[in-house]
């Protein structure tokens, strides 16, 4: 069993099964498996998942659309988050 996403505990087998069940994009894998939604935000697992998706679907890696990262709309200092303030 090869772990691909350590943050969300997703294995290569999970990804292959999701592709067999109809997932054809990284976004679909993300929605089904939570792939790339852990603390590292897919820094290590998304490139590996793209390779698996390429291999299993026959697409070139360059044809696979990588997910876009979305930073917070307004930067929030960590101290504010840690204080538990609601404002
Ligand atoms: S390894 Fe997948 S989100 Fe961190």
PDB file of N, CA and C and ligand atoms in Angstrom:
ATOM      1  N   UNK A   1       0.852  -1.185   0.000  1.00  0.00           N
ATOM      2  CA  UNK A   1       0.000   0.000   0.000  1.00  0.00           C
ATOM      3  C   UNK A   1       0.894   1.243   0.000  1.00  0.00           C
ATOM      4  N   UNK A   2       0.742   2.053  -1.031  1.00  0.00           N
ATOM      5  CA  UNK A   2       1.574   3.245  -1.163  1.00  0.00           C
ATOM      6  C   UNK A   2       0.736   4.475  -0.795  1.00  0.00           C
ATOM      7  N   UNK A   3       1.167   5.165   0.261  1.00  0.00           N
ATOM      8  CA  UNK A   3       0.469   6.381   0.680  1.00  0.00           C
ATOM      9  C   UNK A   3       0.873   7.520  -0.261  1.00  0.00           C
ATOM     10  N   UNK A   4      -0.093   8.172  -0.848  1.00  0.00           N
ATOM     11  CA  UNK A   4       0.181   9.309  -1.724  1.00  0.00           C
ATOM     12  C   UNK A   4      -0.038  10.617  -0.969  1.00  0.00           C
ATOM     13  N   UNK A   5      -1.137  10.714  -0.262  1.00  0.00           N
ATOM     14  CA  UNK A   5      -1.429  11.921   0.518  1.00  0.00           C
ATOM     15  C   UNK A   5      -1.334  11.569   2.001  1.00  0.00           C
ATOM     16  N   UNK A   6      -0.220  11.984   2.601  1.00  0.00           N
ATOM     17  CA  UNK A   6       0.008  11.676   4.014  1.00  0.00           C
ATOM     18  C   UNK A   6      -0.937  12.446   4.918  1.00  0.00           C
ATOM     19  N   UNK A   7      -1.280  13.642   4.525  1.00  0.00           N
ATOM     20  CA  UNK A   7      -2.148  14.474   5.368  1.00  0.00           C
ATOM     21  C   UNK A   7      -3.555  13.885   5.484  1.00  0.00           C
ATOM     22  N   UNK A   8      -4.062  13.353   4.394  1.00  0.00           N
ATOM     23  CA  UNK A   8      -5.443  12.843   4.385  1.00  0.00           C
ATOM     24  C   UNK A   8      -5.496  11.322   4.277  1.00  0.00           C
ATOM     25  N   UNK A   9      -4.332  10.673   4.388  1.00  0.00           N
ATOM     26  CA  UNK A   9      -4.278   9.209   4.401  1.00  0.00           C
ATOM     27  C   UNK A   9      -4.912   8.590   3.151  1.00  0.00           C
ATOM     28  N   UNK A  10      -4.512   9.068   1.995  1.00  0.00           N
ATOM     29  CA  UNK A  10      -5.045   8.564   0.724  1.00  0.00           C
ATOM     30  C   UNK A  10      -3.961   7.718   0.056  1.00  0.00           C
ATOM     31  N   UNK A  11      -4.329   6.505  -0.333  1.00  0.00           N
ATOM     32  CA  UNK A  11      -3.360   5.601  -0.952  1.00  0.00           C
ATOM     33  C   UNK A  11      -3.465   5.654  -2.472  1.00  0.00           C
ATOM     34  N   UNK A  12      -2.456   5.084  -3.129  1.00  0.00           N
ATOM     35  CA  UNK A  12      -2.480   4.981  -4.590  1.00  0.00           C
ATOM     36  C   UNK A  12      -3.697   4.165  -5.021  1.00  0.00           C
ATOM     37  N   UNK A  13      -4.000   3.113  -4.271  1.00  0.00           N
ATOM     38  CA  UNK A  13      -5.150   2.261  -4.593  1.00  0.00           C
ATOM     39  C   UNK A  13      -6.458   3.067  -4.515  1.00  0.00           C
ATOM     40  N   UNK A  14      -6.568   3.946  -3.511  1.00  0.00           N
ATOM     41  CA  UNK A  14      -7.772   4.802  -3.401  1.00  0.00           C
ATOM     42  C   UNK A  14      -7.932   5.651  -4.665  1.00  0.00           C
ATOM     43  N   UNK A  15      -6.818   6.215  -5.118  1.00  0.00           N
ATOM     44  CA  UNK A  15      -6.858   7.081  -6.311  1.00  0.00           C
ATOM     45  C   UNK A  15      -7.234   6.275  -7.550  1.00  0.00           C
ATOM     46  N   UNK A  16      -6.619   5.112  -7.704  1.00  0.00           N
ATOM     47  CA  UNK A  16      -6.928   4.266  -8.875  1.00  0.00           C
ATOM     48  C   UNK A  16      -8.397   3.846  -8.856  1.00  0.00           C
ATOM     49  N   UNK A  17      -8.910   3.490  -7.689  1.00  0.00           N
ATOM     50  CA  UNK A  17     -10.325   3.103  -7.597  1.00  0.00           C
ATOM     51  C   UNK A  17     -11.249   4.274  -7.920  1.00  0.00           C
ATOM     52  N   UNK A  18     -10.882   5.474  -7.471  1.00  0.00           N
ATOM     53  CA  UNK A  18     -11.703   6.656  -7.770  1.00  0.00           C
ATOM     54  C   UNK A  18     -11.693   6.945  -9.274  1.00  0.00           C
ATOM     55  N   UNK A  19     -10.547   6.752  -9.917  1.00  0.00           N
ATOM     56  CA  UNK A  19     -10.465   6.953 -11.371  1.00  0.00           C
ATOM     57  C   UNK A  19     -11.330   5.910 -12.085  1.00  0.00           C
ATOM     58  N   UNK A  20     -11.275   4.665 -11.614  1.00  0.00           N
ATOM     59  CA  UNK A  20     -12.117   3.611 -12.209  1.00  0.00           C
ATOM     60  C   UNK A  20     -13.602   3.918 -12.008  1.00  0.00           C
ATOM     61  N   UNK A  21     -13.911   4.627 -10.904  1.00  0.00           N
ATOM     62  CA  UNK A  21     -15.307   4.996 -10.632  1.00  0.00           C
ATOM     63  C   UNK A  21     -15.740   6.246 -11.389  1.00  0.00           C
ATOM     64  N   UNK A  22     -14.826   6.845 -12.179  1.00  0.00           N
ATOM     65  CA  UNK A  22     -15.230   7.950 -13.038  1.00  0.00           C
ATOM     66  C   UNK A  22     -14.515   9.267 -12.846  1.00  0.00           C
ATOM     67  N   UNK A  23     -13.657   9.390 -11.851  1.00  0.00           N
ATOM     68  CA  UNK A  23     -12.934  10.653 -11.674  1.00  0.00           C
ATOM     69  C   UNK A  23     -11.928  10.820 -12.821  1.00  0.00           C
ATOM     70  N   UNK A  24     -11.929  12.001 -13.425  1.00  0.00           N
ATOM     71  CA  UNK A  24     -11.006  12.234 -14.543  1.00  0.00           C
ATOM     72  C   UNK A  24     -10.137  13.474 -14.339  1.00  0.00           C
ATOM     73  N   UNK A  25     -10.353  14.188 -13.223  1.00  0.00           N
ATOM     74  CA  UNK A  25      -9.559  15.395 -12.963  1.00  0.00           C
ATOM     75  C   UNK A  25      -9.071  15.395 -11.514  1.00  0.00           C
ATOM     76  N   UNK A  26      -8.079  16.237 -11.253  1.00  0.00           N
ATOM     77  CA  UNK A  26      -7.584  16.365  -9.881  1.00  0.00           C
ATOM     78  C   UNK A  26      -8.662  16.946  -8.968  1.00  0.00           C
ATOM     79  N   UNK A  27      -9.459  17.854  -9.498  1.00  0.00           N
ATOM     80  CA  UNK A  27     -10.537  18.435  -8.692  1.00  0.00           C
ATOM     81  C   UNK A  27     -11.530  17.362  -8.248  1.00  0.00           C
ATOM     82  N   UNK A  28     -11.852  16.458  -9.155  1.00  0.00           N
ATOM     83  CA  UNK A  28     -12.786  15.378  -8.788  1.00  0.00           C
ATOM     84  C   UNK A  28     -12.161  14.461  -7.738  1.00  0.00           C
ATOM     85  N   UNK A  29     -10.877  14.171  -7.880  1.00  0.00           N
ATOM     86  CA  UNK A  29     -10.199  13.354  -6.865  1.00  0.00           C
ATOM     87  C   UNK A  29     -10.199  14.073  -5.523  1.00  0.00           C
ATOM     88  N   UNK A  30     -10.028  15.368  -5.566  1.00  0.00           N
ATOM     89  CA  UNK A  30     -10.028  16.175  -4.346  1.00  0.00           C
ATOM     90  C   UNK A  30     -11.393  16.100  -3.652  1.00  0.00           C
ATOM     91  N   UNK A  31     -12.447  16.220  -4.437  1.00  0.00           N
ATOM     92  CA  UNK A  31     -13.794  16.194  -3.860  1.00  0.00           C
ATOM     93  C   UNK A  31     -14.147  14.820  -3.301  1.00  0.00           C
ATOM     94  N   UNK A  32     -13.723  13.785  -3.976  1.00  0.00           N
ATOM     95  CA  UNK A  32     -14.090  12.426  -3.560  1.00  0.00           C
ATOM     96  C   UNK A  32     -13.210  11.936  -2.402  1.00  0.00           C
ATOM     97  N   UNK A  33     -11.904  12.231  -2.462  1.00  0.00           N
ATOM     98  CA  UNK A  33     -10.963  11.635  -1.504  1.00  0.00           C
ATOM     99  C   UNK A  33     -10.371  12.618  -0.496  1.00  0.00           C
ATOM    100  N   UNK A  34     -10.655  13.903  -0.630  1.00  0.00           N
ATOM    101  CA  UNK A  34     -10.024  14.957   0.180  1.00  0.00           C
ATOM    102  C   UNK A  34      -8.521  15.058  -0.128  1.00  0.00           C
ATOM    103  N   UNK A  35      -8.122  14.530  -1.257  1.00  0.00           N
ATOM    104  CA  UNK A  35      -6.729  14.606  -1.696  1.00  0.00           C
ATOM    105  C   UNK A  35      -6.297  16.066  -1.806  1.00  0.00           C
ATOM    106  N   UNK A  36      -5.186  16.405  -1.174  1.00  0.00           N
ATOM    107  CA  UNK A  36      -4.665  17.765  -1.275  1.00  0.00           C
ATOM    108  C   UNK A  36      -5.331  18.767  -0.361  1.00  0.00           C
ATOM    109  N   UNK A  37      -6.186  18.307   0.541  1.00  0.00           N
ATOM    110  CA  UNK A  37      -6.898  19.242   1.415  1.00  0.00           C
ATOM    111  C   UNK A  37      -6.328  19.261   2.833  1.00  0.00           C
ATOM    112  N   UNK A  38      -5.177  18.622   3.027  1.00  0.00           N
ATOM    113  CA  UNK A  38      -4.562  18.603   4.351  1.00  0.00           C
ATOM    114  C   UNK A  38      -3.724  19.841   4.605  1.00  0.00           C
ATOM    115  N   UNK A  39      -3.004  19.859   5.724  1.00  0.00           N
ATOM    116  CA  UNK A  39      -2.214  21.029   6.111  1.00  0.00           C
ATOM    117  C   UNK A  39      -1.207  21.496   5.069  1.00  0.00           C
ATOM    118  N   UNK A  40      -0.658  20.598   4.274  1.00  0.00           N
ATOM    119  CA  UNK A  40       0.339  21.039   3.277  1.00  0.00           C
ATOM    120  C   UNK A  40      -0.323  21.499   1.982  1.00  0.00           C
ATOM    121  N   UNK A  41      -1.648  21.363   1.908  1.00  0.00           N
ATOM    122  CA  UNK A  41      -2.426  21.816   0.750  1.00  0.00           C
ATOM    123  C   UNK A  41      -1.953  21.184  -0.565  1.00  0.00           C
ATOM    124  N   UNK A  42      -1.550  19.933  -0.493  1.00  0.00           N
ATOM    125  CA  UNK A  42      -1.220  19.191  -1.706  1.00  0.00           C
ATOM    126  C   UNK A  42       0.163  19.421  -2.254  1.00  0.00           C
ATOM    127  N   UNK A  43       1.016  20.000  -1.464  1.00  0.00           N
ATOM    128  CA  UNK A  43       2.356  20.318  -1.950  1.00  0.00           C
ATOM    129  C   UNK A  43       3.076  19.069  -2.471  1.00  0.00           C
ATOM    130  N   UNK A  44       2.910  17.951  -1.787  1.00  0.00           N
ATOM    131  CA  UNK A  44       3.605  16.737  -2.225  1.00  0.00           C
ATOM    132  C   UNK A  44       2.692  15.762  -2.954  1.00  0.00           C
ATOM    133  N   UNK A  45       1.443  15.712  -2.577  1.00  0.00           N
ATOM    134  CA  UNK A  45       0.585  14.663  -3.134  1.00  0.00           C
ATOM    135  C   UNK A  45      -0.009  15.020  -4.496  1.00  0.00           C
ATOM    136  N   UNK A  46      -0.249  16.280  -4.768  1.00  0.00           N
ATOM    137  CA  UNK A  46      -0.888  16.642  -6.039  1.00  0.00           C
ATOM    138  C   UNK A  46      -0.010  16.277  -7.248  1.00  0.00           C
ATOM    139  N   UNK A  47       1.306  16.561  -7.220  1.00  0.00           N
ATOM    140  CA  UNK A  47       2.123  16.134  -8.367  1.00  0.00           C
ATOM    141  C   UNK A  47       2.121  14.615  -8.551  1.00  0.00           C
ATOM    142  N   UNK A  48       2.144  13.856  -7.442  1.00  0.00           N
ATOM    143  CA  UNK A  48       2.117  12.390  -7.567  1.00  0.00           C
ATOM    144  C   UNK A  48       0.759  11.931  -8.087  1.00  0.00           C
ATOM    145  N   UNK A  49      -0.315  12.558  -7.608  1.00  0.00           N
ATOM    146  CA  UNK A  49      -1.656  12.198  -8.078  1.00  0.00           C
ATOM    147  C   UNK A  49      -1.805  12.525  -9.563  1.00  0.00           C
ATOM    148  N   UNK A  50      -1.186  13.605 -10.005  1.00  0.00           N
ATOM    149  CA  UNK A  50      -1.247  13.962 -11.433  1.00  0.00           C
ATOM    150  C   UNK A  50      -0.570  12.883 -12.270  1.00  0.00           C
ATOM    151  N   UNK A  51       0.532  12.344 -11.779  1.00  0.00           N
ATOM    152  CA  UNK A  51       1.222  11.266 -12.500  1.00  0.00           C
ATOM    153  C   UNK A  51       0.358  10.009 -12.557  1.00  0.00           C
ATOM    154  N   UNK A  52      -0.298   9.693 -11.447  1.00  0.00           N
ATOM    155  CA  UNK A  52      -1.170   8.511 -11.423  1.00  0.00           C
ATOM    156  C   UNK A  52      -2.344   8.726 -12.378  1.00  0.00           C
ATOM    157  N   UNK A  53      -2.924   9.909 -12.332  1.00  0.00           N
ATOM    158  CA  UNK A  53      -4.050  10.226 -13.221  1.00  0.00           C
ATOM    159  C   UNK A  53      -3.614  10.120 -14.686  1.00  0.00           C
ATOM    160  N   UNK A  54      -2.432  10.610 -14.964  1.00  0.00           N
ATOM    161  CA  UNK A  54      -1.886  10.528 -16.321  1.00  0.00           C
ATOM    162  C   UNK A  54      -1.732   9.074 -16.754  1.00  0.00           C
ATOM    163  N   UNK A  55      -1.143   8.293 -15.891  1.00  0.00           N
ATOM    164  CA  UNK A  55      -0.910   6.879 -16.210  1.00  0.00           C
ATOM    165  C   UNK A  55      -2.224   6.122 -16.420  1.00  0.00           C
ATOM    166  N   UNK A  56      -3.188   6.386 -15.548  1.00  0.00           N
ATOM    167  CA  UNK A  56      -4.443   5.616 -15.590  1.00  0.00           C
ATOM    168  C   UNK A  56      -5.395   6.068 -16.700  1.00  0.00           C
ATOM    169  N   UNK A  57      -5.321   7.336 -17.095  1.00  0.00           N
ATOM    170  CA  UNK A  57      -6.249   7.837 -18.123  1.00  0.00           C
ATOM    171  C   UNK A  57      -5.611   7.944 -19.500  1.00  0.00           C
ATOM    172  N   UNK A  58      -4.271   7.840 -19.554  1.00  0.00           N
ATOM    173  CA  UNK A  58      -3.588   7.955 -20.832  1.00  0.00           C
ATOM    174  C   UNK A  58      -3.364   9.391 -21.276  1.00  0.00           C
ATOM    175  N   UNK A  59      -3.724  10.350 -20.409  1.00  0.00           N
ATOM    176  CA  UNK A  59      -3.457  11.758 -20.732  1.00  0.00           C
ATOM    177  C   UNK A  59      -2.000  12.072 -20.434  1.00  0.00           C
ATOM    178  N   UNK A  60      -1.479  13.085 -21.127  1.00  0.00           N
ATOM    179  CA  UNK A  60      -0.148  13.574 -20.786  1.00  0.00           C
ATOM    180  C   UNK A  60      -0.254  14.351 -19.482  1.00  0.00           C
ATOM    181  N   UNK A  61       0.818  14.349 -18.691  1.00  0.00           N
ATOM    182  CA  UNK A  61       0.809  15.105 -17.430  1.00  0.00           C
ATOM    183  C   UNK A  61       0.549  16.584 -17.709  1.00  0.00           C
ATOM    184  N   UNK A  62       1.087  17.068 -18.847  1.00  0.00           N
ATOM    185  CA  UNK A  62       0.897  18.487 -19.190  1.00  0.00           C
ATOM    186  C   UNK A  62      -0.563  18.816 -19.516  1.00  0.00           C
ATOM    187  N   UNK A  63      -1.365  17.802 -19.822  1.00  0.00           N
ATOM    188  CA  UNK A  63      -2.785  18.021 -20.121  1.00  0.00           C
ATOM    189  C   UNK A  63      -3.650  18.034 -18.860  1.00  0.00           C
ATOM    190  N   UNK A  64      -3.065  17.630 -17.744  1.00  0.00           N
ATOM    191  CA  UNK A  64      -3.833  17.564 -16.504  1.00  0.00           C
ATOM    192  C   UNK A  64      -3.800  18.921 -15.818  1.00  0.00           C
ATOM    193  N   UNK A  65      -4.985  19.450 -15.586  1.00  0.00           N
ATOM    194  CA  UNK A  65      -5.103  20.772 -14.989  1.00  0.00           C
ATOM    195  C   UNK A  65      -4.815  20.683 -13.491  1.00  0.00           C
ATOM    196  N   UNK A  66      -3.805  21.443 -13.049  1.00  0.00           N
ATOM    197  CA  UNK A  66      -3.483  21.458 -11.631  1.00  0.00           C
ATOM    198  C   UNK A  66      -4.455  22.370 -10.906  1.00  0.00           C
ATOM    199  N   UNK A  67      -4.742  22.022  -9.672  1.00  0.00           N
ATOM    200  CA  UNK A  67      -5.661  22.851  -8.905  1.00  0.00           C
ATOM    201  C   UNK A  67      -5.002  24.182  -8.584  1.00  0.00           C
ATOM    202  N   UNK A  68      -5.817  25.178  -8.441  1.00  0.00           N
ATOM    203  CA  UNK A  68      -5.289  26.482  -8.077  1.00  0.00           C
ATOM    204  C   UNK A  68      -5.425  26.665  -6.577  1.00  0.00           C
ATOM    205  N   UNK A  69      -4.410  27.260  -5.962  1.00  0.00           N
ATOM    206  CA  UNK A  69      -4.497  27.499  -4.529  1.00  0.00           C
ATOM    207  C   UNK A  69      -5.238  28.802  -4.293  1.00  0.00           C
ATOM    208  N   UNK A  70      -5.992  28.844  -3.229  1.00  0.00           N
ATOM    209  CA  UNK A  70      -6.780  30.032  -2.924  1.00  0.00           C
ATOM    210  C   UNK A  70      -6.389  30.576  -1.552  1.00  0.00           C
ATOM    211  N   UNK A  71      -5.609  31.637  -1.565  1.00  0.00           N
ATOM    212  CA  UNK A  71      -5.253  32.237  -0.275  1.00  0.00           C
ATOM    213  C   UNK A  71      -6.470  32.932   0.326  1.00  0.00           C
ATOM    214  N   UNK A  72      -6.450  33.208   1.641  1.00  0.00           N
ATOM    215  CA  UNK A  72      -7.576  33.922   2.232  1.00  0.00           C
ATOM    216  C   UNK A  72      -7.800  35.260   1.517  1.00  0.00           C
ATOM    217  N   UNK A  73      -9.043  35.703   1.435  1.00  0.00           N
ATOM    218  CA  UNK A  73      -9.373  36.967   0.782  1.00  0.00           C
ATOM    219  C   UNK A  73      -8.682  38.119   1.515  1.00  0.00           C
ATOM    220  N   UNK A  74      -8.685  38.060   2.817  1.00  0.00           N
ATOM    221  CA  UNK A  74      -8.031  39.072   3.642  1.00  0.00           C
ATOM    222  C   UNK A  74      -7.019  38.337   4.527  1.00  0.00           C
ATOM    223  N   UNK A  75      -5.747  38.743   4.495  1.00  0.00           N
ATOM    224  CA  UNK A  75      -4.768  38.066   5.357  1.00  0.00           C
ATOM    225  C   UNK A  75      -5.159  38.182   6.831  1.00  0.00           C
ATOM    226  N   UNK A  76      -5.049  37.079   7.539  1.00  0.00           N
ATOM    227  CA  UNK A  76      -5.397  37.056   8.954  1.00  0.00           C
ATOM    228  C   UNK A  76      -4.148  36.684   9.749  1.00  0.00           C
ATOM    229  N   UNK A  77      -3.711  37.570  10.684  1.00  0.00           N
ATOM    230  CA  UNK A  77      -2.541  37.237  11.496  1.00  0.00           C
ATOM    231  C   UNK A  77      -2.816  35.998  12.355  1.00  0.00           C
ATOM    232  N   UNK A  78      -1.815  35.159  12.512  1.00  0.00           N
ATOM    233  CA  UNK A  78      -1.998  33.931  13.297  1.00  0.00           C
ATOM    234  C   UNK A  78      -2.404  34.245  14.734  1.00  0.00           C
ATOM    235  N   UNK A  79      -1.887  35.359  15.275  1.00  0.00           N
ATOM    236  CA  UNK A  79      -2.229  35.750  16.652  1.00  0.00           C
ATOM    237  C   UNK A  79      -3.722  35.959  16.817  1.00  0.00           C
ATOM    238  N   UNK A  80      -4.372  36.501  15.786  1.00  0.00           N
ATOM    239  CA  UNK A  80      -5.817  36.713  15.836  1.00  0.00           C
ATOM    240  C   UNK A  80      -6.547  35.377  15.855  1.00  0.00           C
ATOM    241  N   UNK A  81      -6.081  34.456  15.027  1.00  0.00           N
ATOM    242  CA  UNK A  81      -6.717  33.129  15.010  1.00  0.00           C
ATOM    243  C   UNK A  81      -6.513  32.420  16.337  1.00  0.00           C
ATOM    244  N   UNK A  82      -5.306  32.528  16.892  1.00  0.00           N
ATOM    245  CA  UNK A  82      -4.988  31.833  18.144  1.00  0.00           C
ATOM    246  C   UNK A  82      -5.733  32.414  19.333  1.00  0.00           C
ATOM    247  N   UNK A  83      -6.056  33.709  19.281  1.00  0.00           N
ATOM    248  CA  UNK A  83      -6.723  34.333  20.425  1.00  0.00           C
ATOM    249  C   UNK A  83      -8.185  33.912  20.544  1.00  0.00           C
ATOM    250  N   UNK A  84      -8.763  33.408  19.473  1.00  0.00           N
ATOM    251  CA  UNK A  84     -10.148  32.974  19.520  1.00  0.00           C
ATOM    252  C   UNK A  84     -11.150  34.102  19.399  1.00  0.00           C
ATOM    253  N   UNK A  85     -10.673  35.313  19.087  1.00  0.00           N
ATOM    254  CA  UNK A  85     -11.582  36.450  18.930  1.00  0.00           C
ATOM    255  C   UNK A  85     -12.469  36.223  17.718  1.00  0.00           C
ATOM    256  N   UNK A  86     -13.677  36.658  17.798  1.00  0.00           N
ATOM    257  CA  UNK A  86     -14.614  36.470  16.694  1.00  0.00           C
ATOM    258  C   UNK A  86     -14.685  37.664  15.747  1.00  0.00           C
ATOM    259  N   UNK A  87     -14.136  38.801  16.113  1.00  0.00           N
ATOM    260  CA  UNK A  87     -14.246  40.001  15.265  1.00  0.00           C
ATOM    261  C   UNK A  87     -13.174  40.048  14.247  1.00  0.00           C
TER     262      UNK A  87
HETATM  263  S1  LIG B   1       0.108  15.297   1.490  1.00  0.00           S
HETATM  264 FE1  LIG B   1      -1.814  15.648   0.595  1.00  0.00          FE
HETATM  265  S2  LIG B   1      -2.532  17.477   1.528  1.00  0.00           S
HETATM  266 FE2  LIG B   1      -0.629  17.112   2.444  1.00  0.00          FE
END
